[in-house]
Coordinates of C-alpha atoms in Angstrom, one line a residue:
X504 CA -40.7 67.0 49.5
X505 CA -40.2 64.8 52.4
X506 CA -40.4 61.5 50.1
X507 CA -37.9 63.4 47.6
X508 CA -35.5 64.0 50.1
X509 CA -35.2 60.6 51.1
X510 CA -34.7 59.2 47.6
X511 CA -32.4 61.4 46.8
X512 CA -30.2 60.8 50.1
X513 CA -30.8 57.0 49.5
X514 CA -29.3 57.7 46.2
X515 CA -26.4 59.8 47.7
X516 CA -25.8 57.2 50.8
X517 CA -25.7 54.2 48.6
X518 CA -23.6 51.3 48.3
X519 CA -20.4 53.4 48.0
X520 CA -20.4 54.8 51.3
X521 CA -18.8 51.4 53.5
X522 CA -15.6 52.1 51.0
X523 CA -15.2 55.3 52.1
X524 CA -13.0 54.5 55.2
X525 CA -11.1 53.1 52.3
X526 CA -11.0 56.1 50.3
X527 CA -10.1 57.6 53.6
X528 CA -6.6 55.6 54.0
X529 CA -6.1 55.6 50.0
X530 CA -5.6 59.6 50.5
X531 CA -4.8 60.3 54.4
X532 CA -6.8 61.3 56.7
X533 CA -6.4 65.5 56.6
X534 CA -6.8 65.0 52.7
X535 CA -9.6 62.5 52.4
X536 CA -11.9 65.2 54.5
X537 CA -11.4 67.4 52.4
X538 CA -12.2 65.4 49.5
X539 CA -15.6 64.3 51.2
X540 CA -16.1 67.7 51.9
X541 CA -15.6 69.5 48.4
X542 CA -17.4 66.5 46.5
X543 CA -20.1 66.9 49.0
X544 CA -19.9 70.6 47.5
X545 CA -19.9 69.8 43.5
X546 CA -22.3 67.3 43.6
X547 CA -24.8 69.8 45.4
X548 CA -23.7 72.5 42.9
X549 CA -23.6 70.2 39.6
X550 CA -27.1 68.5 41.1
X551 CA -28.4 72.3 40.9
X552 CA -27.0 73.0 37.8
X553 CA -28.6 70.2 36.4
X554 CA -32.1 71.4 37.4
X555 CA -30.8 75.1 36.3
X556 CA -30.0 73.4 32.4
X557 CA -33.5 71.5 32.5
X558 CA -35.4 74.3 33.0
X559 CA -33.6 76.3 30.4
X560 CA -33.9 73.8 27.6
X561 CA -37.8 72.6 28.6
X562 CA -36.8 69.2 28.8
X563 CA -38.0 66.8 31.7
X564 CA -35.2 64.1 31.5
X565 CA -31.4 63.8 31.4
X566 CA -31.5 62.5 28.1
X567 CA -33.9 64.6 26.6
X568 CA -31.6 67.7 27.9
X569 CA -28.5 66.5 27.0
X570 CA -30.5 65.6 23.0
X571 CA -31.3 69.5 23.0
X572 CA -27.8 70.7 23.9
X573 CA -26.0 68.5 22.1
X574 CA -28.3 66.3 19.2
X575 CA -28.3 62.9 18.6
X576 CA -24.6 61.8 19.6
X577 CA -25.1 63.8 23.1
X578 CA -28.3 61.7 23.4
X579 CA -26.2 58.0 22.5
X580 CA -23.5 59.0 24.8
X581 CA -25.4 60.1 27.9
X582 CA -27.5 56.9 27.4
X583 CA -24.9 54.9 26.9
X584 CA -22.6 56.2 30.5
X585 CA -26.1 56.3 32.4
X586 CA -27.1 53.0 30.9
X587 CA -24.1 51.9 32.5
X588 CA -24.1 53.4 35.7
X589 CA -27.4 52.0 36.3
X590 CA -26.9 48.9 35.1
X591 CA -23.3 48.3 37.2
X592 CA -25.6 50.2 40.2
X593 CA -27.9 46.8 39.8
X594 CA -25.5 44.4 39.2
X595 CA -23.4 45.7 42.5
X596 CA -26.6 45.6 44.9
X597 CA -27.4 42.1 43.4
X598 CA -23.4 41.2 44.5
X599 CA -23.5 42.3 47.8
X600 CA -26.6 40.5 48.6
X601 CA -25.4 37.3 47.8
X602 CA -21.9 38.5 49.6
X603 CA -23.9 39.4 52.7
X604 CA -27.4 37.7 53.4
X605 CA -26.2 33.7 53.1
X606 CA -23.3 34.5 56.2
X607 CA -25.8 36.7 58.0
X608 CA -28.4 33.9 58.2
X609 CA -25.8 31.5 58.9
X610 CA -24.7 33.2 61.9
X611 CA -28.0 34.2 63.3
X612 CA -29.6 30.5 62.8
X613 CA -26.3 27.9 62.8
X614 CA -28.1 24.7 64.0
X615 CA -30.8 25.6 60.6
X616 CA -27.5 26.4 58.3
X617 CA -26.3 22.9 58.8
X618 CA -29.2 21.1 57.7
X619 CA -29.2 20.2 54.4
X620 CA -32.9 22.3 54.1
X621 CA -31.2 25.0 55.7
X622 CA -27.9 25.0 53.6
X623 CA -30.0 25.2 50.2
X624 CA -32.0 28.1 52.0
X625 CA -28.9 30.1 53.3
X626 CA -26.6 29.5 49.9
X627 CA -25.9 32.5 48.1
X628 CA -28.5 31.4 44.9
X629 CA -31.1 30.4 46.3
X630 CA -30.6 34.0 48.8
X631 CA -29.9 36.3 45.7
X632 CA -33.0 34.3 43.8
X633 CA -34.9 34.9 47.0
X634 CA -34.6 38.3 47.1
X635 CA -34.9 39.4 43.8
X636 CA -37.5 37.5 43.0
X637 CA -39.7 38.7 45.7
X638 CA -38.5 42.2 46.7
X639 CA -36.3 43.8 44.2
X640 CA -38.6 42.9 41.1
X641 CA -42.1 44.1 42.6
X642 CA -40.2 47.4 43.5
X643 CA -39.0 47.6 40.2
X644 CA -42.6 47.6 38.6
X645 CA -43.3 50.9 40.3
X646 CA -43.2 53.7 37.1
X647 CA -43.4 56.5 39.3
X648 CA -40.2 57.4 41.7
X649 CA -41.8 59.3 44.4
X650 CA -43.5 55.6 45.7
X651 CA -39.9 54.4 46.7
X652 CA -40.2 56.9 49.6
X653 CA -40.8 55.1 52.1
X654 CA -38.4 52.6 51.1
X655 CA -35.9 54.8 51.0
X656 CA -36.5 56.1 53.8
X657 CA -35.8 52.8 55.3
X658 CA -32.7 52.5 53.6
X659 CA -31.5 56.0 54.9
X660 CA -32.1 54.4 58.4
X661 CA -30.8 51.4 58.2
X662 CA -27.3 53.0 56.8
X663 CA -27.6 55.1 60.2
X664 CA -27.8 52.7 61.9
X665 CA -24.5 51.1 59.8
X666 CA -22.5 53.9 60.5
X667 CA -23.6 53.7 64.5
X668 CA -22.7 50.3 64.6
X669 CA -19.3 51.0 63.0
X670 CA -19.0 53.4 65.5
X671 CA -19.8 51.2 68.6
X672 CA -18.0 47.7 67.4
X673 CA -14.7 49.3 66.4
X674 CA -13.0 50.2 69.7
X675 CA -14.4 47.0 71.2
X676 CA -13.1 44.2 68.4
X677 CA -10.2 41.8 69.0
X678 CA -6.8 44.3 68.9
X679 CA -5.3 42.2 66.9
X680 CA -8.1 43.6 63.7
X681 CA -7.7 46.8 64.7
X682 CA -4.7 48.7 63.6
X683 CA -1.6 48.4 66.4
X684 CA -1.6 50.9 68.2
X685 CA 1.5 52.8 67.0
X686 CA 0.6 53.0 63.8
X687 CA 0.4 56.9 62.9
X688 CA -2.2 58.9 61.6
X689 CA -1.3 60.1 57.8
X690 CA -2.7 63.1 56.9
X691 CA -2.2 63.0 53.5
X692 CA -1.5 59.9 51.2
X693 CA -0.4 59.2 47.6
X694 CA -3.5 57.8 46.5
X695 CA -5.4 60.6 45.9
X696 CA -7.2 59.6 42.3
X697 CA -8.1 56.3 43.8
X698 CA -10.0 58.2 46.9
X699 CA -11.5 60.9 44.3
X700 CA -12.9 57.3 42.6
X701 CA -14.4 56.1 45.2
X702 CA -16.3 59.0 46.8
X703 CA -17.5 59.9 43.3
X704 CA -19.1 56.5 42.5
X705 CA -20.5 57.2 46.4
X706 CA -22.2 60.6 46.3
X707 CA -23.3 60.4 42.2
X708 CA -27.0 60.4 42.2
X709 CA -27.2 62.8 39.0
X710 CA -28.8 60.4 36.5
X711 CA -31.7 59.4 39.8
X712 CA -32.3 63.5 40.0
X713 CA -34.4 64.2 37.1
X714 CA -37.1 62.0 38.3
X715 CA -36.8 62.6 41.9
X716 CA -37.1 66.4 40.7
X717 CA -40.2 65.3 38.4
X718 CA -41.6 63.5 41.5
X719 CA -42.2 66.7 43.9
X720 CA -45.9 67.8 43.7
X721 CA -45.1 71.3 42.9
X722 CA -41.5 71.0 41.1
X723 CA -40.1 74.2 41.4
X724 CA -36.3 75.2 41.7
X725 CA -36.5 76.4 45.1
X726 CA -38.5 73.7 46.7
X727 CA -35.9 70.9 44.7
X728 CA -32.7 73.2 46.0
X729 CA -34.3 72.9 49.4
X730 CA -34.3 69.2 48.7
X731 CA -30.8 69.4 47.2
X732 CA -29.3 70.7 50.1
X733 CA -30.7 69.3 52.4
X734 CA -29.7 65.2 51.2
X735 CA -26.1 66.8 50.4
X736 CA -25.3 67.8 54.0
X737 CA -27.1 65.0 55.9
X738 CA -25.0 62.4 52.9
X739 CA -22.1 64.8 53.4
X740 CA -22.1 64.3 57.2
X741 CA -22.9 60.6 57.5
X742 CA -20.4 60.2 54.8
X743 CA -17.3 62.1 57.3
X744 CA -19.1 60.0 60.0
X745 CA -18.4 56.6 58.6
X746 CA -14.9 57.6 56.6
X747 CA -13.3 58.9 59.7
X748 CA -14.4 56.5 61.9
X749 CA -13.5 53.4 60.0
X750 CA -10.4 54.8 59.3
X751 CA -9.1 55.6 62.9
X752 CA -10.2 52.0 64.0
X753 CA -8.5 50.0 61.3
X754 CA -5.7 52.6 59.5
X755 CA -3.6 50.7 57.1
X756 CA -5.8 47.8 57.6
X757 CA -8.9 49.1 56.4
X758 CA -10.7 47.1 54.2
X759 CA -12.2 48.2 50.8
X760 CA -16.2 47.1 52.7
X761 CA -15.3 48.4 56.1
X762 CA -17.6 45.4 57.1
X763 CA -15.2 42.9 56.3
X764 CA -12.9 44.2 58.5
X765 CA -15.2 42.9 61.5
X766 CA -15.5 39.1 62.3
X767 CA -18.3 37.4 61.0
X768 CA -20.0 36.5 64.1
X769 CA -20.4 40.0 65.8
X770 CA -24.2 40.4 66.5
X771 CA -24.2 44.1 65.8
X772 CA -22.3 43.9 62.6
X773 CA -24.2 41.2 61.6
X774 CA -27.1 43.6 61.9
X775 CA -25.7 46.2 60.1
X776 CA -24.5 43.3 57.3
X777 CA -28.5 42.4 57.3
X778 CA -29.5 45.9 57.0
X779 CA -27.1 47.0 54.5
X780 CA -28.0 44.2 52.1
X781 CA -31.9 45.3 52.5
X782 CA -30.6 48.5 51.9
X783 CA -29.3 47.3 48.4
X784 CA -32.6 45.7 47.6
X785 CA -34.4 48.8 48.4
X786 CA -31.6 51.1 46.2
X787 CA -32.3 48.3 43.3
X788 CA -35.4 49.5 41.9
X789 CA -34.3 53.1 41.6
X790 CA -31.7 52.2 39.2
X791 CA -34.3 49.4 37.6
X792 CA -35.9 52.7 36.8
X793 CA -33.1 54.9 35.6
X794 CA -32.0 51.9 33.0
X795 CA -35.7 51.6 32.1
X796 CA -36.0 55.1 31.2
X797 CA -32.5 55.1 28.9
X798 CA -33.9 52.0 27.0
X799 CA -37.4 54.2 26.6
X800 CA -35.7 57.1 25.7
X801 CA -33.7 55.4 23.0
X802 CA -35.5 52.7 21.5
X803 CA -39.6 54.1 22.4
X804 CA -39.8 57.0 22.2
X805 CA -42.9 58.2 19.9
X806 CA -44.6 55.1 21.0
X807 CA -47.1 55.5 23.8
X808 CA -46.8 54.0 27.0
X809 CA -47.5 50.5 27.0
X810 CA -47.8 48.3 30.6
X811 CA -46.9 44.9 28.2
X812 CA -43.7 47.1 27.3
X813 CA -42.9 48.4 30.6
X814 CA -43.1 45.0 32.3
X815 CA -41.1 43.5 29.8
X816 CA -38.1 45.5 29.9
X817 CA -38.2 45.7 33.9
X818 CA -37.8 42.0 33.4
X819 CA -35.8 41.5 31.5
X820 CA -33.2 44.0 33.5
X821 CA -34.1 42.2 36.8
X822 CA -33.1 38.9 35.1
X823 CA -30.0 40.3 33.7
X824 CA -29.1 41.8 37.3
X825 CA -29.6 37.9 38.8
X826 CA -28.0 36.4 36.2
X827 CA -24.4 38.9 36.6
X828 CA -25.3 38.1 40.7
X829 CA -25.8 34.2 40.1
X830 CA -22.9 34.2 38.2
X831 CA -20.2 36.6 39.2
X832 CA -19.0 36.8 43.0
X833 CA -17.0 39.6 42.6
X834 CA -17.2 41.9 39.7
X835 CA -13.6 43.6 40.5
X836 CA -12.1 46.0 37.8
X837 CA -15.6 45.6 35.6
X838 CA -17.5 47.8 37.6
X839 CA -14.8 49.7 38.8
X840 CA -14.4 50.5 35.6
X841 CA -17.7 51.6 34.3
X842 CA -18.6 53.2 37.5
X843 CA -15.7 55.5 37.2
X844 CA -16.1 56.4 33.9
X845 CA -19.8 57.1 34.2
X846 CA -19.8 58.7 37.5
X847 CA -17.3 61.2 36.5
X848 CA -19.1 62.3 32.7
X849 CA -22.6 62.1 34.4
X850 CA -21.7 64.1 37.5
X851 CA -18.7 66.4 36.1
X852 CA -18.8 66.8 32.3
X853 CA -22.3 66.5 31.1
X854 CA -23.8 69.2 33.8
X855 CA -21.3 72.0 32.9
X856 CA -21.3 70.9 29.3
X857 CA -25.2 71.4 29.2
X858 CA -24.7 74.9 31.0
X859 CA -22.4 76.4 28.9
X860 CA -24.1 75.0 25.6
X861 CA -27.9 77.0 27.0
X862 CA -26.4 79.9 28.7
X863 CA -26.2 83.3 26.7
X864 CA -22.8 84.2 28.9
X865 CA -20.1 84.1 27.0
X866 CA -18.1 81.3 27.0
X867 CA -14.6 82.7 28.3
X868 CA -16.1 85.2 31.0
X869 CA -15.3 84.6 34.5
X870 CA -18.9 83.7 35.0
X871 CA -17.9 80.3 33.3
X872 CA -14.7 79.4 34.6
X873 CA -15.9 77.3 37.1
X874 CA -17.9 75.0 34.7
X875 CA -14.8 75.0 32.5
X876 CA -12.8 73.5 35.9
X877 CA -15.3 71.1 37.0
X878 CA -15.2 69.8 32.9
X879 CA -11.3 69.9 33.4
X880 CA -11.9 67.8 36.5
X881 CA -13.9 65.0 35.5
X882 CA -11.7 64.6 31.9
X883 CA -8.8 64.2 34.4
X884 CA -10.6 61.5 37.4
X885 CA -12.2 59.5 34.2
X886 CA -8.9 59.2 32.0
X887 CA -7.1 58.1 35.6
X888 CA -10.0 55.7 36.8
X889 CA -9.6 54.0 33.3
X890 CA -6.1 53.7 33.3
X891 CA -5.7 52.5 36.9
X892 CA -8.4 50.0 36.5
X893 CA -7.2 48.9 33.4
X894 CA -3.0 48.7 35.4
X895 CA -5.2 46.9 38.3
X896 CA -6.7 44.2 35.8
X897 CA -3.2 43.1 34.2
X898 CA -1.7 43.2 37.7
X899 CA -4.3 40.9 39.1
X900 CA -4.3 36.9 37.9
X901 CA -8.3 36.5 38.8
X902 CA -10.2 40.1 38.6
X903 CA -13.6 38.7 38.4
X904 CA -14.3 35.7 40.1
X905 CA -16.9 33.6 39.4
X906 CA -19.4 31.5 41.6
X907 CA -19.5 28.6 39.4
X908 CA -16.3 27.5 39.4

């Protein structure tokens, strides 16, 4: 249980959670609580229902449920949004690394960084190459879940100790960073879809759950709700931690990464930059495995297990998660894009879908009106996410930069 909890609140905590100061300004202050606080909520109840609809239908994974309630199309379009969750989840990490580790190192050793040994070293390449190569791929080779525990469980200390450093650096940075100091509060903003984006693609953890459910040494539903709840409110209140407090610091200058909004040669954000990027490397592998199961699922699945197989599709989704991070600084409206989109359908639609297709209620009592909303709900955030990303990609000359050029 204890390994199981902290996958699953590495999978909560992820990437997503330095934008949520962002998310924060995008819908105010009073607002964006509440938000964190209700998705907190769905998420635990959706994450629940999930293992509810699995034990109903005898299935063990997310595709094989959705295959039972739905038949082959269910099974193509649940592979296809978790495919893609998990494979924007990879190339994102892969991103930040090479965003993050090359000025860290720079900083830390800046006599070594201006040696020509040192600048091949510290550039973001031969850094992303580095760490892939070495970390991220052996981590990926793993078949079983439950033995990213203790990575995880590094990673759900080192964003701690993000959050504490955000917390400590912030009232002490150069004024002229921080927000002047008449700038008010707002309690509630207009951008309320683009803050409901954000915290989704940070809390969604649904297509991880199955095997972090599998992974328990006596998977029951009470011992995985004990696990449930307990990653929801320790996610749910480092999340308010970091939103708030990034927010009241910077305001309307908060940055999308609330790192960026700190200079680059602070030694305790640098820390927390160093950290953060481990912490991708250490989320990597669980979505190596996520996109390894969907190409299983789909393409091998009355074929036995085969380790020539298994380490042949693990490399081949490494290489194509270098080769997006080698190649792409800034992936922009593309994974904004198919992170919404998924994020929504997997955490949203599919759960309530599944229940109302396996339970014997029926389907207009009172008992089901709260799937029926949260269905409502995610329609509604994935035809806006769309939509805005697509506005945001005309509006913007250069979406997706690349590192070649």
């Amino acid at each position: 249980m204890v390994s199981s909890f902290f996958n699953l609140t590495n999978a909560i905590v992820g990437a997503g959670v330095i934008g949520l100061p962002y998310a924060m300004r995008q819908a105010g202050l009073l607002v964006g609580v509440l938000l964190v606080v209700a998705l907190a909520g769905i998420v635990d109840w959706t994450l629940r229902v999930l293992a509810y609809c699995a034990k109903l239908s005898g299935r063990s994974s997310y595709q094989g449920m959705v295959e039972y309630c739905f038949g082959k199309p269910g099974l193509v379009a649940n592979s296809f949004f978790q495919g893609a969750m998990a494979g924007g989840g990879m190339a994102s990490f892969i991103v930040i690394v090479g965003d993050t580790l090359p000025h860290v190192l720079s900083a830390l050793m800046p006599s070594v960084s201006k040696t020509g040994f040192g600048a091949v070293v510290f550039s973001r390449r031969f850094v992303i190459a580095f760490f892939v190569i070495c970390m991220a791929y052996p981590l990926s080779l793993y078949r079983d879940i439950g033995k990213l525990g203790k990575t995880s469980a590094f990673a759900v200390v080192a964003m701690c100790t993000i959050i504490v450093s955000v917390i400590i650096e912030g009232p002490q940075i150069d004024p002229d960073l921080r927000a002047s100091p008449g700038t008010p509060i707002a309690l509630a903003n207009p951008g309320f879809f683009q803050a409901v984006g954000v915290i989704t693609f940070a809390f969604v953890c649904h297509h991880n759950s199955f095997m972090i459910y599998g992974s328990l040494k006596k998977p029951t539903l009470n011992r995985y709700f004990d696990v449930i709840h307990m990653s929801t409110v320790i996610a749910g209140i480092a999340s308010l931690v970091m939103a708030v407090s990034g927010y009241m610091f910077f305001k309307d200058k908060t940055h999308g990464n609330i790192l960026n909004n700190f200079p680059q040669d602070n030694f305790l954000i640098n820390i927390a930059r160093f950290l953060f990027a481990l912490n991708m490397i250490t989320t990597f592998p669980m979505e190596t495995l996520v996109a390894r199961e969907v190409i299983d699922s789909l393409f091998f699945r009355d074929r036995d297990f085969s380790m020539r197989r298994h380490v042949v599709i693990t490399t081949a989704l490494c290489l194509a998660g270098l080769i997006i991070g080698e190649t792409v600084c800034n992936l922009g409206v593309l994974l904004e894009l198919t992170g919404g989109m998924s994020a929504s359908f997997l955490a949203f639609i599919l759960p309530s879908g599944c229940y109302l297709r396996l339970s014997s209620a029926p389907k207009l009592s009172l008992k089901m009106i709260p799937h029926w909303l949260c269905i409502a709900f995610g329609f509604t955030v994935m035809i806006l996410s769309t939509v805005l990303s697509i506005k945001n990609a005309a509006s913007n000359r250069n979406p997706v930069a690349s590192c070649w050029l």
